[in-house]
Structures are given as structure tokens and as C-alpha cells.
Short mmCIF file of C-alpha atoms and ligand atoms in Angstrom, two decimals:
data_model
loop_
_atom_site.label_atom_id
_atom_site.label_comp_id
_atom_site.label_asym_id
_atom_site.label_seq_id
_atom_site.Cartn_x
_atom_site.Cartn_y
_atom_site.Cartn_z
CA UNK A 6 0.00 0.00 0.00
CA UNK A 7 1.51 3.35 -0.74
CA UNK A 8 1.22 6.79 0.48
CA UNK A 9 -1.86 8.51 -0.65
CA UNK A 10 -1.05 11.50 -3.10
CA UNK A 11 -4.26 13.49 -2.97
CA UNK A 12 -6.38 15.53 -5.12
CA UNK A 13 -5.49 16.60 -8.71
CA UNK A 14 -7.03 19.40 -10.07
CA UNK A 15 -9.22 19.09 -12.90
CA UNK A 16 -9.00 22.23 -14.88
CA UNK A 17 -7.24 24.61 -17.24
CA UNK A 18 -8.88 27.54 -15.69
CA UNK A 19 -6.18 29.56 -14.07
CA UNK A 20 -8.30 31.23 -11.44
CA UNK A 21 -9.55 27.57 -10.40
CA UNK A 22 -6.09 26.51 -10.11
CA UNK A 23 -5.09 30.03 -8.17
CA UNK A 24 -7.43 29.73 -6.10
CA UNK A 25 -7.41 25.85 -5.08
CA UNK A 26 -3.63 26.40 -5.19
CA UNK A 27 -3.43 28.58 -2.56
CA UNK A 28 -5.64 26.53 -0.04
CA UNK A 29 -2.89 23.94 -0.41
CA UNK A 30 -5.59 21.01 -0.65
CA UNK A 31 -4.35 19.78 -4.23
CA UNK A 32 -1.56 18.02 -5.08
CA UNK A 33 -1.66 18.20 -9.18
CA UNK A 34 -3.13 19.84 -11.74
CA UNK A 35 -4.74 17.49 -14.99
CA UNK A 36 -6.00 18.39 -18.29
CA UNK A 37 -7.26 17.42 -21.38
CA UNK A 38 -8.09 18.98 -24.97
CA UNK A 39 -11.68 19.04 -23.98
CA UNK A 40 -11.00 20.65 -20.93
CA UNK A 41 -8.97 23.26 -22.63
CA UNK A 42 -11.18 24.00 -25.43
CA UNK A 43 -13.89 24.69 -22.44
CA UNK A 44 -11.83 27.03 -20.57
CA UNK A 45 -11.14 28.75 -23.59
CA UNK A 46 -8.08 27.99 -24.45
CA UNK A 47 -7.69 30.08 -28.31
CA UNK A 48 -4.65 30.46 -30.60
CA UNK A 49 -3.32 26.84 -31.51
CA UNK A 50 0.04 25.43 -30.82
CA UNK A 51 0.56 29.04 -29.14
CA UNK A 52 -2.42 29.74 -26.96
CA UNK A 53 -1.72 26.03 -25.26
CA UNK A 54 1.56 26.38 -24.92
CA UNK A 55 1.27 29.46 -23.05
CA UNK A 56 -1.98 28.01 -21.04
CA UNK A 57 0.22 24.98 -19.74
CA UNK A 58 2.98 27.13 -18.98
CA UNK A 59 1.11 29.23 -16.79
CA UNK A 60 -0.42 26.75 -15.10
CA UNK A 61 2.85 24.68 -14.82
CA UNK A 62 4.29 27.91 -12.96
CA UNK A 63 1.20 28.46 -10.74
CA UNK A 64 1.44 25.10 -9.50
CA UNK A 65 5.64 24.71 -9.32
CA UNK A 66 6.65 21.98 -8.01
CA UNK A 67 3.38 20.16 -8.29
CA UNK A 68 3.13 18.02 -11.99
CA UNK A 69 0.58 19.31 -14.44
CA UNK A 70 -0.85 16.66 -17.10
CA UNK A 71 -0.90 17.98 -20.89
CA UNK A 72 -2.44 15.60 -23.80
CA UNK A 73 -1.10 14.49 -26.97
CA UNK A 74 -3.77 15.78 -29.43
CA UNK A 75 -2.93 13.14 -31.77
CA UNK A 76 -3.09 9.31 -32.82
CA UNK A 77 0.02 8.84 -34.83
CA UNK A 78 2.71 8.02 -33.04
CA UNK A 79 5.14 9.87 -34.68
CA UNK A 80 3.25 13.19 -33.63
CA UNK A 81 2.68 11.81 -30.31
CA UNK A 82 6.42 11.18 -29.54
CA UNK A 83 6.91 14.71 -30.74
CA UNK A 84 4.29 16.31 -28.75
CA UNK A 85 5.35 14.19 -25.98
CA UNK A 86 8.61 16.09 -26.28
CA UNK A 87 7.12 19.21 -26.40
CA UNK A 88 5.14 19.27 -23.57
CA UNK A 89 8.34 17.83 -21.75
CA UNK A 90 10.46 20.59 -22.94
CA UNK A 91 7.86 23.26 -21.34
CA UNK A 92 8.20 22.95 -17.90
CA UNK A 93 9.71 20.38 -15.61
CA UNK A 94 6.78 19.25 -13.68
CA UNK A 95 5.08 19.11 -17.30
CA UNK A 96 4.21 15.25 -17.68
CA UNK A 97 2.47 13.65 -20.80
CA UNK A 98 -0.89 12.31 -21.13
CA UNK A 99 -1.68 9.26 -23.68
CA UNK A 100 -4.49 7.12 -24.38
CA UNK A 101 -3.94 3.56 -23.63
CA UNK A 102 -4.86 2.61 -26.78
CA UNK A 103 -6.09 4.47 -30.18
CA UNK A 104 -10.07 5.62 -31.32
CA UNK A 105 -9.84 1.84 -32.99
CA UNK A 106 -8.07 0.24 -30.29
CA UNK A 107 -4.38 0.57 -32.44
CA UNK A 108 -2.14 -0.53 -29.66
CA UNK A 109 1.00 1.44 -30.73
CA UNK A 110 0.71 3.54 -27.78
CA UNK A 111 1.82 1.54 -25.44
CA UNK A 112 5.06 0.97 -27.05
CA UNK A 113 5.35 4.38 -27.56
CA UNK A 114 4.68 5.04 -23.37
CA UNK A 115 7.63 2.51 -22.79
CA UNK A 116 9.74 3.94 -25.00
CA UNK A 117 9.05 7.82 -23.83
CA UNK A 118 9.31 6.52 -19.89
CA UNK A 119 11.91 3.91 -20.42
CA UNK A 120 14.35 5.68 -22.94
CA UNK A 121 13.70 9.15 -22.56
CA UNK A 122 12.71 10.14 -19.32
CA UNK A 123 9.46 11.49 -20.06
CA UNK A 124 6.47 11.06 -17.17
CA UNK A 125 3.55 9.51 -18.86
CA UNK A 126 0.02 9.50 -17.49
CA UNK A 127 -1.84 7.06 -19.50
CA UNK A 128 -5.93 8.20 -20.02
CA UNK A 129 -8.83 6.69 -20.72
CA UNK A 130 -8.62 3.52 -19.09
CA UNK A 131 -11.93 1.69 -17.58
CA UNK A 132 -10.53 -1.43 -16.04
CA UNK A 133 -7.92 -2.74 -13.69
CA UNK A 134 -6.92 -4.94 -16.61
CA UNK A 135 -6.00 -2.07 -18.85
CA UNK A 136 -4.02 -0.27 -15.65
CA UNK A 137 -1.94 -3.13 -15.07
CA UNK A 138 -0.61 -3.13 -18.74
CA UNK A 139 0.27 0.88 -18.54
CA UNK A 140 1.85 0.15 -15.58
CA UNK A 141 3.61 -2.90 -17.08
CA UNK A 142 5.31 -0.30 -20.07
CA UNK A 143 6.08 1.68 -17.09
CA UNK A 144 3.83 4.71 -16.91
CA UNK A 145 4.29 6.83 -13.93
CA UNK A 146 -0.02 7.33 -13.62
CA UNK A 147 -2.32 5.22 -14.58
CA UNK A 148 -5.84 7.04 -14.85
CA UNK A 149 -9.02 5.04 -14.79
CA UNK A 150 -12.30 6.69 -15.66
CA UNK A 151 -14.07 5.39 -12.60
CA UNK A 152 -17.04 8.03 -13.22
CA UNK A 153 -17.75 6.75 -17.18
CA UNK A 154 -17.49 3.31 -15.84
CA UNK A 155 -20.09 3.64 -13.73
CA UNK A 156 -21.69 5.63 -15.93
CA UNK A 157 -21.75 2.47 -18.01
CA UNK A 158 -23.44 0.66 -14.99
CA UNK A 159 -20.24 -0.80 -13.14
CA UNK A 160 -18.88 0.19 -9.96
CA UNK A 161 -15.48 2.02 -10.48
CA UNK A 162 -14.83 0.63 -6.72
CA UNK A 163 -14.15 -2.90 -7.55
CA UNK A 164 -11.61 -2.22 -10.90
CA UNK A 165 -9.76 0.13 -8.40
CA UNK A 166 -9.48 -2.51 -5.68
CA UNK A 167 -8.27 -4.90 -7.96
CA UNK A 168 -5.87 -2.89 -9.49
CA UNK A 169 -4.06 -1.02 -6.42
CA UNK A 170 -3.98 -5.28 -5.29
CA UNK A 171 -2.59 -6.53 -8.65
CA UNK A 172 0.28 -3.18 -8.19
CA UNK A 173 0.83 -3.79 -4.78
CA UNK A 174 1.63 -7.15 -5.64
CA UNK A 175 3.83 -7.23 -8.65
CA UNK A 176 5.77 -4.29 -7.08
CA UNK A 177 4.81 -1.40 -9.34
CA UNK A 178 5.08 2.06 -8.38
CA UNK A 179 2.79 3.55 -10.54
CA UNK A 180 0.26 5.91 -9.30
CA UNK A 181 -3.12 5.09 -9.58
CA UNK A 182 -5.35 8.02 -10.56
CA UNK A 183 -8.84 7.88 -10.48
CA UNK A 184 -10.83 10.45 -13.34
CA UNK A 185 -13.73 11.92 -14.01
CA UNK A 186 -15.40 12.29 -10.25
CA UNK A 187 -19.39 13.00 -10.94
CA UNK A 188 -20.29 13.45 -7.49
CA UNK A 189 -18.46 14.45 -4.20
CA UNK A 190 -18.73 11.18 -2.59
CA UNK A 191 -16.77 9.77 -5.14
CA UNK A 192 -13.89 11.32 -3.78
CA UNK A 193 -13.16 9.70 -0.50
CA UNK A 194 -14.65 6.72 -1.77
CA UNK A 195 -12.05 5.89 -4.61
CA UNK A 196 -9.20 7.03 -2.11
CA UNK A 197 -10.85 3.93 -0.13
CA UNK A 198 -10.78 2.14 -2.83
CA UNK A 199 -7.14 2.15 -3.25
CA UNK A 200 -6.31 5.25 -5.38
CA UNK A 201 -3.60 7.90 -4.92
CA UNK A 202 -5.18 10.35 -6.47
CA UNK A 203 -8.74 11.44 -7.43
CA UNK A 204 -8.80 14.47 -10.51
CA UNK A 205 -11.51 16.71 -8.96
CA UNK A 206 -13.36 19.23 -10.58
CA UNK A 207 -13.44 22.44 -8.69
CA UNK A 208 -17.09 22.75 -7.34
CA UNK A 209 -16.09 19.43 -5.80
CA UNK A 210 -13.94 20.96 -3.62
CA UNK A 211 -16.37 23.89 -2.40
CA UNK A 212 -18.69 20.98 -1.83
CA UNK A 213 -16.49 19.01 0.41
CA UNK A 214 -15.82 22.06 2.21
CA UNK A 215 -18.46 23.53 3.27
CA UNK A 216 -21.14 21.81 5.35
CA UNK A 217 -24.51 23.93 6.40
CA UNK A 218 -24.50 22.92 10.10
CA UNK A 219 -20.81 24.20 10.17
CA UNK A 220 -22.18 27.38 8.89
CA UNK A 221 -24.71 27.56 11.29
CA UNK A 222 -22.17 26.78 14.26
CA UNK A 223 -19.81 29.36 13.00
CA UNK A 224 -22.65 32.17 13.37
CA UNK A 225 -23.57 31.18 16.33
CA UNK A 226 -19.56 31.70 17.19
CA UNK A 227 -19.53 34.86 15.90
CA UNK A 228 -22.89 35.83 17.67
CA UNK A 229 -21.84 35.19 21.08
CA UNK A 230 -18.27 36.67 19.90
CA UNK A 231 -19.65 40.35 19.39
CA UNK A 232 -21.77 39.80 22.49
CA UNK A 233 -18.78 38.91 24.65
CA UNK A 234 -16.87 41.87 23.36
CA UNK A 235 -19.66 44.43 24.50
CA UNK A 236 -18.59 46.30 27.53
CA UNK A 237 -20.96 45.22 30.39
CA UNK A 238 -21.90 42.10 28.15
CA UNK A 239 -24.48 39.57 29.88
CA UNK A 240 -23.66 35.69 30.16
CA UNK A 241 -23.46 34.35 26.63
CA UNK A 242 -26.10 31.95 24.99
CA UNK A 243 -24.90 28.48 24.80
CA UNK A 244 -27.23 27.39 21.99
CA UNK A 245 -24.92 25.51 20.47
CA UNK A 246 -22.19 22.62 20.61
CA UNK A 247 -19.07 24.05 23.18
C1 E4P B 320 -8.76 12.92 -16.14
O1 E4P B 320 -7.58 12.74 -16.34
C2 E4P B 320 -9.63 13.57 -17.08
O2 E4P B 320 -9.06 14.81 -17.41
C3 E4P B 320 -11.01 13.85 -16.56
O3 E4P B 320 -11.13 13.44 -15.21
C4 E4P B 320 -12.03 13.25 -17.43
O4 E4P B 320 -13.28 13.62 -16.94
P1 E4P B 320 -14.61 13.40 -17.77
O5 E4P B 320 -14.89 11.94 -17.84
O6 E4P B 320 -15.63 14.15 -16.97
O7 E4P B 320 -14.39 14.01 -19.13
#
């Protein structure tokens, strides 16, 4: 069992990541093209480069996922390269496999890991059986879509178990990350479930946060707080829990 990572941040918007940053609760920022086109990323090769750079700065030392954009491998190893060259805690994101299941990419994830240094974090996964392969080629992170697979009716919980088991086991220090969190409860329960990091979108955070009967206990705080600083002030109202 290793030591929990915690929460990557599931954005490209720099005030999310500014402002998540600085409450020192994540641990990682992660992206993907779809996430960058909807935080309005504009400009081509340019406009991301200068995205991921700011956010790899914002979030120094902390690593920053940035994916390849393509499916020939060629381009990938290039991008790969790219992205690398950017920043330091830069580390590249590829699909385990291709739109029609082309498994080149896992050769080229060896390769970049294995022969050029490069941290990989292989996406799109949905089952332990696909994490234990990236992990096999020797990917730093290996990212399972727990919320689409139980969006597809299967509970995320089990394919985590068995795969933080099956890594535990065979020694492999991957990371396991697990994606696309629909729901705040899916947090904690997919740390249970044996990952070392859960990619959380930011109104995840504000929900795990803030609870209404802590709000209510911090009024009453503050209630009896002006009261006790009044000169002359009468015994203060214990309404509440002491
Ligand atoms: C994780 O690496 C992905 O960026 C993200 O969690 C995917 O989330 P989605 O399934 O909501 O698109």
C-alpha cells in the first residue's frame, strides 16, 4: 500500500487553479483537450503552450498533465517532447490505446518513460486490466475513468481494488489516478478504494468544504463573539455545541 497523493485538479482555468492552489488542498493539476477548449483555451500550438505554462508555474513543483492531441505516433512522440520541454513538472498524457483500439501507444509510453525520461500519465482507461498493462510499459499514472465506468453501470470501486492489489503485488510504483469524479462522494470513496489520487473538478472541492451545520455553528460563534466583546456584556447563549 503506498502513500496517498491526494487531489489533482481538474481544470485549465487559471483562477480555479489560483485559487485551489493557494488553499494547499491539491496536489496536481490534470487536463485534457476538452477541458482546454472549455476554458477557452484560443490560438493553436501558441495559446496552449502558453496556457500549460502558466499553469505549470502556478502550481511549481506540483506536476501538471498535458495531452497528446494526436493518434500517430510519430506526432505523439513529438508532442510528448514538447510538452516535456515546457516545464519540468510538465508530464504527458496518452491514451492507452487508439479511437480503434491501435495498440501502438503503449510501445510508444515505454519507449518515452523507459528511454527518454518522459512522465507519462496514460488516459482513458476503464478497467484494472487495462491499468496493469500501462503500468507494465512503465507509466508513472495510470488514470481510470471510474465516473464513465459507472456511468456504463459498473462500480469504479471494484476495478480500483483490484488494481491497487494486482500493483501492490507485482511491485509497481505507478500511481493510480482515479478520473472523471461526478459526485463528491466519489472522492473519498475511490481514495478507499485504493487510489492515490482522485482528478476533482473544482465545485467538488467547495462541496467538500463547506457543510450547512458548520455554517450555522460558526454564526452562532460569531454571535456570542460580538456579544462577549460588548462592555458590560451579559452571560453568553450556549445554543450551540461548546
Ligand atoms: C482525467 O484525467 C480527465 O481529465 C477527466 O477526469 C475526465 O473527466 P470526464 O470523464 O468528466 O471528461
Amino acid at each position: 500500500m503506498k502513500t496517498l497523493t491526494g487531489i489533482f485538479l481538474d481544470t485549465g482555468n487559471l483562477q480555479e487553479i489560483r485559487t485551489y492552489h493557494a488553499l494547499g488542498v491539491i496536489r496536481g493539476v490534470t487536463t485534457n483537450p476538452t477541458i482546454l477548449v472549455k476554458d477557452g483555451v484560443l490560438g493553436g500550438w501558441e495559446g496552449i503552450e502558453e496556457r500549460c505554462k502558466q499553469i505549470a508555474r502556478m502550481v511549481e513543483p506540483l506536476p501538471v498533465s498535458v495531452e497528446v492531441t494526436t493518434n500517430d505516433s510519430d506526432e505523439m512522440r513529438e508532442q510528448a517532447r514538447r510538452f516535456h520541454g515546457w516545464a519540468a513538472n510538465i508530464n504527458v498524457k496518452i491514451p492507452i490505446h487508439g479511437p480503434e483500439g491501435e495498440t501502438d501507444n503503449l510501445r510508444l509510453i515505454h519507449e518515452l518513460e523507459t528511454q527518454e525520461d518522459i512522465r507519462i500519465n496514460v488516459t482513458a482507461m476503464m478497467s484494472a486490466q487495462q491499468g496493469l498493462l500501462a503500468a507494465m510499459a512503465g507509466a508513472t499514472y495510470v488514470s481510470l475513468f471510474a465516473g464513465r465506468v459507472n456511468n456504463m453501470g459498473y462500480d469504479a470501486r471494484q476495478e480500483l481494488r483490484r488494481l491497487r492489489q494486482l500493483l501492490d503485488a507485482c511491485g509497481s510504483p505507478a500511481r493510480i489516478i482515479a478520473a472523471s469524479t461526478r459526485e463528491a462522494l466519489n472522492i473519498i470513496e475511490w481514495f478507499e478504494a485504493g487510489a492515490d489520487i482522485v482528478t476533482v473538478v473544482p465545485q467538488f472541492i467547495e462541496t467538500m468544504l463547506v457543510h450547512p451545520y458548520s455554517k450555522e455553528t460558526v454564526r452562532q460563534f460569531l454571535e456570542d463573539g460580538r456579544t462577549l466583546q460588548r462592555e458590560g456584556a451579559p452571560d453568553v447563549t450556549m445554543t450551540g455545541a461548546h
